[in-house]
PDB file of C-alpha atoms in Angstrom:
ATOM      1  CA  ARG A   1      18.876 -51.338 -13.925  1.00 61.00           C
ATOM      2  CA  LEU A   2      21.502 -48.339 -14.865  1.00 60.00           C
ATOM      3  CA  PRO A   3      23.285 -48.787 -18.144  1.00 64.00           C
ATOM      4  CA  PRO A   4      27.330 -49.741 -17.752  1.00 60.00           C
ATOM      5  CA  LEU A   5      29.227 -46.154 -17.207  1.00 54.00           C
ATOM      6  CA  ALA A   6      30.723 -45.151 -20.453  1.00 52.00           C
ATOM      7  CA  GLY A   7      34.468 -45.400 -20.887  1.00 48.00           C
ATOM      8  CA  GLY A   8      34.716 -47.068 -17.923  1.00 47.00           C
ATOM      9  CA  ALA A   9      34.093 -43.914 -15.439  1.00 49.00           C
ATOM     10  CA  GLY A  10      33.607 -44.220 -12.230  1.00 48.00           C
ATOM     11  CA  GLY A  11      32.498 -42.390  -9.223  1.00 53.00           C
ATOM     12  CA  GLY A  12      29.142 -43.892  -9.386  1.00 78.00           C
ATOM     13  CA  LEU A  13      25.820 -42.156  -8.669  1.00 90.00           C
ATOM     14  CA  SER A  14      25.834 -38.959  -6.587  1.00 91.00           C
ATOM     15  CA  LEU A  15      23.879 -36.313  -4.949  1.00 92.00           C
ATOM     16  CA  GLU A  16      25.851 -32.606  -6.133  1.00 93.00           C
ATOM     17  CA  ALA A  17      24.570 -29.205  -4.409  1.00 93.00           C
ATOM     18  CA  VAL A  18      25.301 -26.216  -6.327  1.00 92.00           C
ATOM     19  CA  ASP A  19      24.789 -22.584  -4.740  1.00 91.00           C
ATOM     20  CA  TYR A  20      24.100 -19.484  -6.784  1.00 87.00           C
ATOM     21  CA  GLN A  21      28.015 -18.963  -7.838  1.00 87.00           C
ATOM     22  CA  GLY A  22      28.990 -22.963  -8.209  1.00 87.00           C
ATOM     23  CA  ARG A  23      30.250 -23.504  -5.162  1.00 89.00           C
ATOM     24  CA  LYS A  24      29.688 -27.218  -4.801  1.00 90.00           C
ATOM     25  CA  VAL A  25      28.207 -27.132  -0.864  1.00 90.00           C
ATOM     26  CA  PHE A  26      27.008 -30.967  -0.166  1.00 91.00           C
ATOM     27  CA  SER A  27      28.419 -34.598  -2.257  1.00 91.00           C
ATOM     28  CA  GLN A  28      26.946 -37.391  -1.466  1.00 91.00           C
ATOM     29  CA  THR A  29      27.712 -41.209  -3.535  1.00 91.00           C
ATOM     30  CA  VAL A  30      24.122 -42.876  -3.513  1.00 90.00           C
ATOM     31  CA  THR A  31      22.452 -46.300  -3.564  1.00 88.00           C
ATOM     32  CA  LEU A  32      18.583 -46.675  -5.428  1.00 85.00           C
ATOM     33  CA  SER A  33      16.998 -49.316  -3.890  1.00 87.00           C
ATOM     34  CA  ALA A  34      14.708 -51.783  -5.323  1.00 86.00           C
ATOM     35  CA  PHE A  35      12.286 -49.247  -6.638  1.00 88.00           C
ATOM     36  CA  GLY A  36      14.910 -46.568  -8.195  1.00 84.00           C
ATOM     37  CA  THR A  37      14.466 -44.222  -5.938  1.00 87.00           C
ATOM     38  CA  LEU A  38      16.623 -42.985  -3.105  1.00 85.00           C
ATOM     39  CA  ASN A  39      15.979 -40.186  -0.198  1.00 85.00           C
ATOM     40  CA  GLY A  40      18.338 -38.496   2.732  1.00 85.00           C
ATOM     41  CA  GLU A  41      18.710 -35.193   4.086  1.00 87.00           C
ATOM     42  CA  MET A  42      21.684 -32.486   3.609  1.00 86.00           C
ATOM     43  CA  SER A  43      22.517 -30.137   6.048  1.00 86.00           C
ATOM     44  CA  LEU A  44      23.764 -26.266   5.280  1.00 83.00           C
ATOM     45  CA  PHE A  45      26.540 -24.641   6.947  1.00 81.00           C
ATOM     46  CA  PRO A  46      25.104 -22.071   9.174  1.00 80.00           C
ATOM     47  CA  ALA A  47      27.172 -19.431   7.559  1.00 79.00           C
ATOM     48  CA  ALA A  48      25.579 -20.593   3.670  1.00 84.00           C
ATOM     49  CA  SER A  49      24.647 -18.149   1.242  1.00 86.00           C
ATOM     50  CA  ILE A  50      21.253 -17.331   1.097  1.00 88.00           C
ATOM     51  CA  GLY A  51      20.034 -17.257  -2.376  1.00 91.00           C
ATOM     52  CA  ASP A  52      19.329 -19.720  -5.218  1.00 93.00           C
ATOM     53  CA  TYR A  53      20.305 -23.602  -5.178  1.00 95.00           C
ATOM     54  CA  ALA A  54      20.549 -26.357  -7.689  1.00 94.00           C
ATOM     55  CA  LEU A  55      20.486 -29.937  -6.222  1.00 93.00           C
ATOM     56  CA  HIS A  56      22.267 -32.176  -9.098  1.00 93.00           C
ATOM     57  CA  LEU A  57      21.985 -35.727  -9.434  1.00 92.00           C
ATOM     58  CA  LYS A  58      24.954 -37.189 -11.645  1.00 91.00           C
ATOM     59  CA  TYR A  59      25.615 -40.808 -12.567  1.00 89.00           C
ATOM     60  CA  GLY A  60      29.369 -41.106 -12.987  1.00 84.00           C
ATOM     61  CA  LEU A  61      29.782 -37.582 -15.588  1.00 81.00           C
ATOM     62  CA  GLN A  62      26.945 -37.781 -16.517  1.00 85.00           C
ATOM     63  CA  PHE A  63      24.132 -35.243 -15.791  1.00 84.00           C
ATOM     64  CA  LEU A  64      20.634 -37.301 -15.578  1.00 88.00           C
ATOM     65  CA  THR A  65      19.155 -34.239 -13.467  1.00 91.00           C
ATOM     66  CA  SER A  66      18.047 -31.815 -10.818  1.00 92.00           C
ATOM     67  CA  VAL A  67      15.749 -29.887  -8.928  1.00 93.00           C
ATOM     68  CA  ALA A  68      16.662 -26.152  -7.290  1.00 94.00           C
ATOM     69  CA  PHE A  69      15.298 -24.197  -3.986  1.00 93.00           C
ATOM     70  CA  GLN A  70      16.295 -21.494  -2.445  1.00 92.00           C
ATOM     71  CA  VAL A  71      17.409 -20.968   1.435  1.00 91.00           C
ATOM     72  CA  ALA A  72      16.397 -18.186   2.667  1.00 87.00           C
ATOM     73  CA  GLU A  73      16.748 -15.744   6.029  1.00 82.00           C
ATOM     74  CA  TYR A  74      14.690 -15.796   8.589  1.00 81.00           C
ATOM     75  CA  ARG A  75      12.926 -12.852  11.024  1.00 81.00           C
ATOM     76  CA  VAL A  76      11.295 -13.118  13.329  1.00 87.00           C
ATOM     77  CA  PRO A  77       8.579 -10.279  12.296  1.00 90.00           C
ATOM     78  CA  GLU A  78       8.481  -7.438  14.639  1.00 93.00           C
ATOM     79  CA  PHE A  79       4.523  -6.194  13.973  1.00 96.00           C
ATOM     80  CA  GLN A  80       1.865  -7.115  11.185  1.00 96.00           C
ATOM     81  CA  VAL A  81      -0.265  -6.365   8.358  1.00 97.00           C
ATOM     82  CA  THR A  82      -3.677  -6.617   7.249  1.00 97.00           C
ATOM     83  CA  VAL A  83      -5.887  -5.700   4.492  1.00 97.00           C
ATOM     84  CA  SER A  84      -9.011  -4.188   4.332  1.00 96.00           C
ATOM     85  CA  ALA A  85     -11.716  -3.504   1.591  1.00 97.00           C
ATOM     86  CA  ASP A  86     -15.129  -1.410   1.919  1.00 95.00           C
ATOM     87  CA  LYS A  87     -17.365  -4.009   0.142  1.00 95.00           C
ATOM     88  CA  PRO A  88     -16.787  -8.066  -0.586  1.00 95.00           C
ATOM     89  CA  GLU A  89     -17.796  -7.251  -4.030  1.00 97.00           C
ATOM     90  CA  TYR A  90     -17.877  -5.046  -6.620  1.00 98.00           C
ATOM     91  CA  ILE A  91     -19.785  -4.366 -10.451  1.00 98.00           C
ATOM     92  CA  ASN A  92     -17.855  -3.493 -12.659  1.00 97.00           C
ATOM     93  CA  GLY A  93     -17.261   0.103 -13.618  1.00 96.00           C
ATOM     94  CA  ASP A  94     -17.064   0.700  -9.662  1.00 97.00           C
ATOM     95  CA  THR A  95     -14.480   2.062  -6.838  1.00 97.00           C
ATOM     96  CA  ILE A  96     -12.664  -0.059  -3.978  1.00 97.00           C
ATOM     97  CA  SER A  97     -11.550   1.836  -1.252  1.00 97.00           C
ATOM     98  CA  LEU A  98      -9.467  -0.360   0.427  1.00 96.00           C
ATOM     99  CA  THR A  99      -7.248   0.118   3.931  1.00 97.00           C
ATOM    100  CA  THR A 100      -3.831  -1.646   5.027  1.00 97.00           C
ATOM    101  CA  SER A 101      -2.673  -1.062   8.042  1.00 97.00           C
ATOM    102  CA  ALA A 102       0.361  -1.945  10.336  1.00 97.00           C
ATOM    103  CA  GLY A 103       1.285  -2.031  13.650  1.00 96.00           C
ATOM    104  CA  TYR A 104       4.101  -3.885  16.280  1.00 95.00           C
ATOM    105  CA  PHE A 105       3.289  -6.827  18.237  1.00 93.00           C
ATOM    106  CA  PHE A 106       4.462  -5.221  21.130  1.00 91.00           C
ATOM    107  CA  GLY A 107       1.741  -1.807  20.821  1.00 90.00           C
ATOM    108  CA  GLY A 108       2.601   1.032  18.411  1.00 93.00           C
ATOM    109  CA  ALA A 109       1.489   1.957  15.144  1.00 96.00           C
ATOM    110  CA  VAL A 110       4.057   0.985  12.027  1.00 96.00           C
ATOM    111  CA  SER A 111       4.196   5.051  10.975  1.00 96.00           C
ATOM    112  CA  ASP A 112       5.836   6.043   7.990  1.00 96.00           C
ATOM    113  CA  ALA A 113       7.387   3.253   6.199  1.00 96.00           C
ATOM    114  CA  ASN A 114       7.350   2.299   2.836  1.00 96.00           C
ATOM    115  CA  VAL A 115       3.878   0.921   1.115  1.00 97.00           C
ATOM    116  CA  THR A 116       3.747  -1.311  -2.335  1.00 97.00           C
ATOM    117  CA  TRP A 117       0.560  -2.404  -3.325  1.00 97.00           C
ATOM    118  CA  ARG A 118      -0.176  -4.553  -5.968  1.00 96.00           C
ATOM    119  CA  LEU A 119      -3.294  -5.460  -7.829  1.00 96.00           C
ATOM    120  CA  MET A 120      -3.860  -8.855  -9.431  1.00 95.00           C
ATOM    121  CA  SER A 121      -6.170 -10.652 -10.781  1.00 95.00           C
ATOM    122  CA  ASP A 122      -7.529 -14.139 -12.195  1.00 93.00           C
ATOM    123  CA  ASP A 123     -10.977 -15.263 -13.287  1.00 93.00           C
ATOM    124  CA  TYR A 124     -14.432 -16.035 -11.246  1.00 94.00           C
ATOM    125  CA  TYR A 125     -16.971 -18.466 -11.795  1.00 91.00           C
ATOM    126  CA  PHE A 126     -20.316 -18.060 -10.880  1.00 94.00           C
ATOM    127  CA  SER A 127     -21.903 -21.247 -10.022  1.00 93.00           C
ATOM    128  CA  LEU A 128     -25.952 -22.450  -9.326  1.00 93.00           C
ATOM    129  CA  GLY A 129     -27.175 -25.723  -9.540  1.00 90.00           C
ATOM    130  CA  TYR A 130     -26.417 -27.069 -12.892  1.00 91.00           C
ATOM    131  CA  TRP A 131     -26.438 -24.109 -14.826  1.00 94.00           C
ATOM    132  CA  SER A 132     -23.174 -22.715 -17.154  1.00 93.00           C
ATOM    133  CA  PHE A 133     -22.757 -18.922 -17.266  1.00 92.00           C
ATOM    134  CA  SER A 134     -19.484 -19.095 -18.584  1.00 84.00           C
ATOM    135  CA  ASP A 135     -17.983 -19.404 -22.009  1.00 80.00           C
ATOM    136  CA  TYR A 136     -15.118 -21.763 -21.871  1.00 74.00           C
ATOM    137  CA  ASP A 137     -13.630 -19.591 -24.528  1.00 75.00           C
ATOM    138  CA  ASP A 138     -12.714 -16.567 -22.133  1.00 70.00           C
ATOM    139  CA  THR A 139     -11.793 -18.611 -19.413  1.00 70.00           C
ATOM    140  CA  GLY A 140      -7.762 -20.209 -18.662  1.00 67.00           C
ATOM    141  CA  ARG A 141      -6.399 -16.674 -17.657  1.00 68.00           C
ATOM    142  CA  HIS A 142      -4.006 -17.319 -14.996  1.00 71.00           C
ATOM    143  CA  GLN A 143      -3.350 -14.775 -11.795  1.00 78.00           C
ATOM    144  CA  LYS A 144      -1.736 -11.895 -12.756  1.00 86.00           C
ATOM    145  CA  VAL A 145      -0.861  -8.171 -11.644  1.00 91.00           C
ATOM    146  CA  ILE A 146      -2.272  -5.482 -13.235  1.00 92.00           C
ATOM    147  CA  ARG A 147      -2.021  -2.313 -11.175  1.00 93.00           C
ATOM    148  CA  GLU A 148       0.631  -0.922  -8.356  1.00 94.00           C
ATOM    149  CA  GLY A 149       2.317   1.361  -6.263  1.00 95.00           C
ATOM    150  CA  LYS A 150       3.304   2.930  -3.741  1.00 96.00           C
ATOM    151  CA  GLY A 151       2.799   4.993  -0.946  1.00 96.00           C
ATOM    152  CA  LYS A 152       3.310   5.780   3.376  1.00 96.00           C
ATOM    153  CA  THR A 153       1.464   5.062   6.524  1.00 97.00           C
ATOM    154  CA  ASP A 154       0.522   7.587   8.177  1.00 96.00           C
ATOM    155  CA  ALA A 155       0.858   8.498  12.520  1.00 96.00           C
ATOM    156  CA  GLN A 156      -2.163   5.254  12.874  1.00 96.00           C
ATOM    157  CA  GLY A 157       0.238   3.256  11.313  1.00 96.00           C
ATOM    158  CA  ARG A 158      -2.843   2.899   8.040  1.00 97.00           C
ATOM    159  CA  PHE A 159      -2.952   3.588   4.567  1.00 97.00           C
ATOM    160  CA  SER A 160      -5.596   3.998   1.908  1.00 97.00           C
ATOM    161  CA  PHE A 161      -6.097   4.175  -1.800  1.00 95.00           C
ATOM    162  CA  THR A 162      -9.047   3.252  -4.046  1.00 96.00           C
ATOM    163  CA  VAL A 163      -8.568   1.382  -7.058  1.00 96.00           C
ATOM    164  CA  PRO A 164     -10.837   1.062 -10.280  1.00 96.00           C
ATOM    165  CA  ALA A 165     -12.856  -1.878 -10.255  1.00 97.00           C
ATOM    166  CA  ASP A 166     -12.344  -2.237 -14.293  1.00 96.00           C
ATOM    167  CA  LEU A 167     -13.110  -5.307 -16.174  1.00 94.00           C
ATOM    168  CA  SER A 168     -12.904  -3.448 -19.641  1.00 93.00           C
ATOM    169  CA  GLU A 169     -10.268  -6.082 -20.489  1.00 91.00           C
ATOM    170  CA  PHE A 170     -11.989  -8.826 -19.536  1.00 92.00           C
ATOM    171  CA  PRO A 171     -14.189 -11.339 -20.793  1.00 90.00           C
ATOM    172  CA  ILE A 172     -16.055 -12.808 -17.688  1.00 92.00           C
ATOM    173  CA  SER A 173     -15.695 -11.414 -14.369  1.00 94.00           C
ATOM    174  CA  GLN A 174     -12.566 -11.148 -11.447  1.00 95.00           C
ATOM    175  CA  ASN A 175     -11.561 -11.881  -9.337  1.00 96.00           C
ATOM    176  CA  PHE A 176      -9.393  -8.811  -7.014  1.00 97.00           C
ATOM    177  CA  THR A 177      -6.944  -9.899  -5.029  1.00 96.00           C
ATOM    178  CA  LEU A 178      -4.877  -6.676  -3.795  1.00 95.00           C
ATOM    179  CA  GLU A 179      -1.449  -7.588  -1.994  1.00 96.00           C
ATOM    180  CA  THR A 180       0.048  -5.006   0.716  1.00 96.00           C
ATOM    181  CA  GLU A 181       3.974  -5.355   0.964  1.00 97.00           C
ATOM    182  CA  ILE A 182       4.862  -2.852   4.450  1.00 97.00           C
ATOM    183  CA  THR A 183       8.486  -2.309   5.088  1.00 96.00           C
ATOM    184  CA  ASP A 184       9.831  -0.967   8.704  1.00 93.00           C
ATOM    185  CA  ILE A 185      13.129   1.568   9.680  1.00 91.00           C
ATOM    186  CA  ASN A 186      14.584  -2.353  10.232  1.00 89.00           C
ATOM    187  CA  ASN A 187      14.015  -3.054   7.170  1.00 90.00           C
ATOM    188  CA  GLN A 188      12.245  -5.495   7.791  1.00 91.00           C
ATOM    189  CA  SER A 189       8.964  -6.617   5.299  1.00 93.00           C
ATOM    190  CA  VAL A 190       5.529  -7.726   6.200  1.00 95.00           C
ATOM    191  CA  ALA A 191       2.441  -8.598   3.396  1.00 96.00           C
ATOM    192  CA  ASN A 192      -0.789  -9.622   3.203  1.00 97.00           C
ATOM    193  CA  ARG A 193      -3.346  -9.722   1.170  1.00 96.00           C
ATOM    194  CA  THR A 194      -7.396  -9.552   0.099  1.00 97.00           C
ATOM    195  CA  THR A 195      -9.848 -11.056  -2.604  1.00 97.00           C
ATOM    196  CA  VAL A 196     -12.431  -9.471  -3.566  1.00 97.00           C
ATOM    197  CA  VAL A 197     -15.149  -9.928  -7.168  1.00 98.00           C
ATOM    198  CA  VAL A 198     -16.022  -8.024  -9.450  1.00 98.00           C
ATOM    199  CA  HIS A 199     -19.163  -8.999 -11.919  1.00 97.00           C
ATOM    200  CA  LYS A 200     -18.839  -8.134 -15.106  1.00 95.00           C
ATOM    201  CA  GLY A 201     -22.114  -6.889 -14.907  1.00 94.00           C
ATOM    202  CA  ARG A 202     -25.206  -6.918 -12.685  1.00 94.00           C
ATOM    203  CA  PHE A 203     -27.215 -10.034 -14.752  1.00 94.00           C
ATOM    204  CA  TYR A 204     -25.434 -13.873 -14.598  1.00 95.00           C
ATOM    205  CA  ILE A 205     -27.167 -15.594 -17.693  1.00 95.00           C
ATOM    206  CA  GLY A 206     -27.487 -19.445 -17.144  1.00 95.00           C
ATOM    207  CA  LEU A 207     -28.006 -22.435 -19.729  1.00 94.00           C
ATOM    208  CA  ARG A 208     -28.749 -25.478 -19.692  1.00 94.00           C
ATOM    209  CA  PRO A 209     -29.648 -28.250 -22.410  1.00 93.00           C
ATOM    210  CA  GLN A 210     -32.409 -30.567 -21.564  1.00 93.00           C
ATOM    211  CA  ARG A 211     -30.566 -32.949 -23.165  1.00 91.00           C
ATOM    212  CA  TYR A 212     -26.550 -33.163 -23.859  1.00 88.00           C
ATOM    213  CA  VAL A 213     -26.727 -35.478 -27.551  1.00 92.00           C
ATOM    214  CA  GLY A 214     -28.632 -34.147 -30.129  1.00 89.00           C
ATOM    215  CA  THR A 215     -30.408 -36.045 -33.080  1.00 90.00           C
ATOM    216  CA  VAL A 216     -30.316 -35.034 -36.136  1.00 92.00           C
ATOM    217  CA  GLY A 217     -33.852 -33.977 -37.839  1.00 93.00           C
ATOM    218  CA  LYS A 218     -34.798 -32.956 -33.306  1.00 93.00           C
ATOM    219  CA  GLU A 219     -35.337 -29.998 -31.694  1.00 92.00           C
ATOM    220  CA  GLN A 220     -33.148 -29.576 -28.645  1.00 90.00           C
ATOM    221  CA  SER A 221     -33.944 -27.554 -26.039  1.00 93.00           C
ATOM    222  CA  VAL A 222     -32.602 -25.125 -24.296  1.00 93.00           C
ATOM    223  CA  ASP A 223     -33.937 -24.220 -20.929  1.00 95.00           C
ATOM    224  CA  VAL A 224     -32.766 -19.719 -19.739  1.00 95.00           C
ATOM    225  CA  ILE A 225     -32.303 -18.529 -16.304  1.00 95.00           C
ATOM    226  CA  THR A 226     -31.044 -15.226 -15.145  1.00 95.00           C
ATOM    227  CA  VAL A 227     -29.913 -13.729 -11.921  1.00 96.00           C
ATOM    228  CA  ASP A 228     -28.391 -11.338 -10.197  1.00 96.00           C
ATOM    229  CA  THR A 229     -25.177 -11.442  -8.223  1.00 96.00           C
ATOM    230  CA  LYS A 230     -26.454 -13.498  -5.278  1.00 95.00           C
ATOM    231  CA  GLY A 231     -28.445 -15.667  -7.261  1.00 94.00           C
ATOM    232  CA  ILE A 232     -31.564 -14.444  -7.364  1.00 96.00           C
ATOM    233  CA  THR A 233     -33.521 -14.706 -10.786  1.00 96.00           C
ATOM    234  CA  VAL A 234     -34.735 -11.507 -12.265  1.00 94.00           C
ATOM    235  CA  THR A 235     -38.267 -11.944 -14.206  1.00 93.00           C
ATOM    236  CA  ASN A 236     -39.916 -10.290 -16.812  1.00 92.00           C
ATOM    237  CA  GLN A 237     -36.563  -8.639 -18.885  1.00 88.00           C
ATOM    238  CA  PRO A 238     -36.250  -8.655 -22.649  1.00 91.00           C
ATOM    239  CA  LEU A 239     -33.528 -11.718 -23.545  1.00 90.00           C
ATOM    240  CA  ALA A 240     -31.461 -12.196 -27.005  1.00 91.00           C
ATOM    241  CA  VAL A 241     -30.375 -15.472 -27.750  1.00 89.00           C
ATOM    242  CA  SER A 242     -28.200 -16.585 -29.732  1.00 88.00           C
ATOM    243  CA  PHE A 243     -26.863 -19.997 -32.184  1.00 86.00           C
ATOM    244  CA  TYR A 244     -23.813 -20.594 -33.296  1.00 84.00           C
ATOM    245  CA  GLN A 245     -22.439 -23.685 -34.533  1.00 82.00           C
ATOM    246  CA  ARG A 246     -19.822 -24.672 -33.960  1.00 77.00           C
TER     247      ARG A 246
END
């Protein structure tokens, strides 16, 4: 239940939509349901500006809340873009070779077109049964752009480039997402992406405690396993184990 309007201000509960220049493009008085909710719709004028908009909910002159949305102009794409890597996964220190190509739906290559590419990274979690292969102190980063560049497609509508599979700044393995955006002579841009795995090393070491709750004065047994990136066990290798009190 809404409180009485302060100072006798009128207007009740209303919705207002404004464009990025602050111009009001929609206004309507609304009524809440018995559950305190409402729904509705608004129509944009055919000549509405593209860009950011905001929808404000007001009670009289009092601002309650708002939500932002974006209005964009849709154009049916005239061409498609593909992105491919020479392998699905790599080891830290390898070189990733990529090829992006663009072709018109009616046939023909999108040649001499501007290409923008971005390399983004986020954590990769190797899994195998109930074994733990990650130090959770080293995880939890969000995807971010770590490298980018530009180029042009050739006569066949292709553009090839390489990026290093460099994890020197990352404590664990990563998913590398490579996105390319191609802009043709009509200034239409189409993008696509592919994702590959970059392993921190050639092996993963997993731990699995036999009991998850220990007792003072009693041994706490932990199983250890070493596998390659395919999950195949690697035997007869020296292994260093360290214990830390947290």
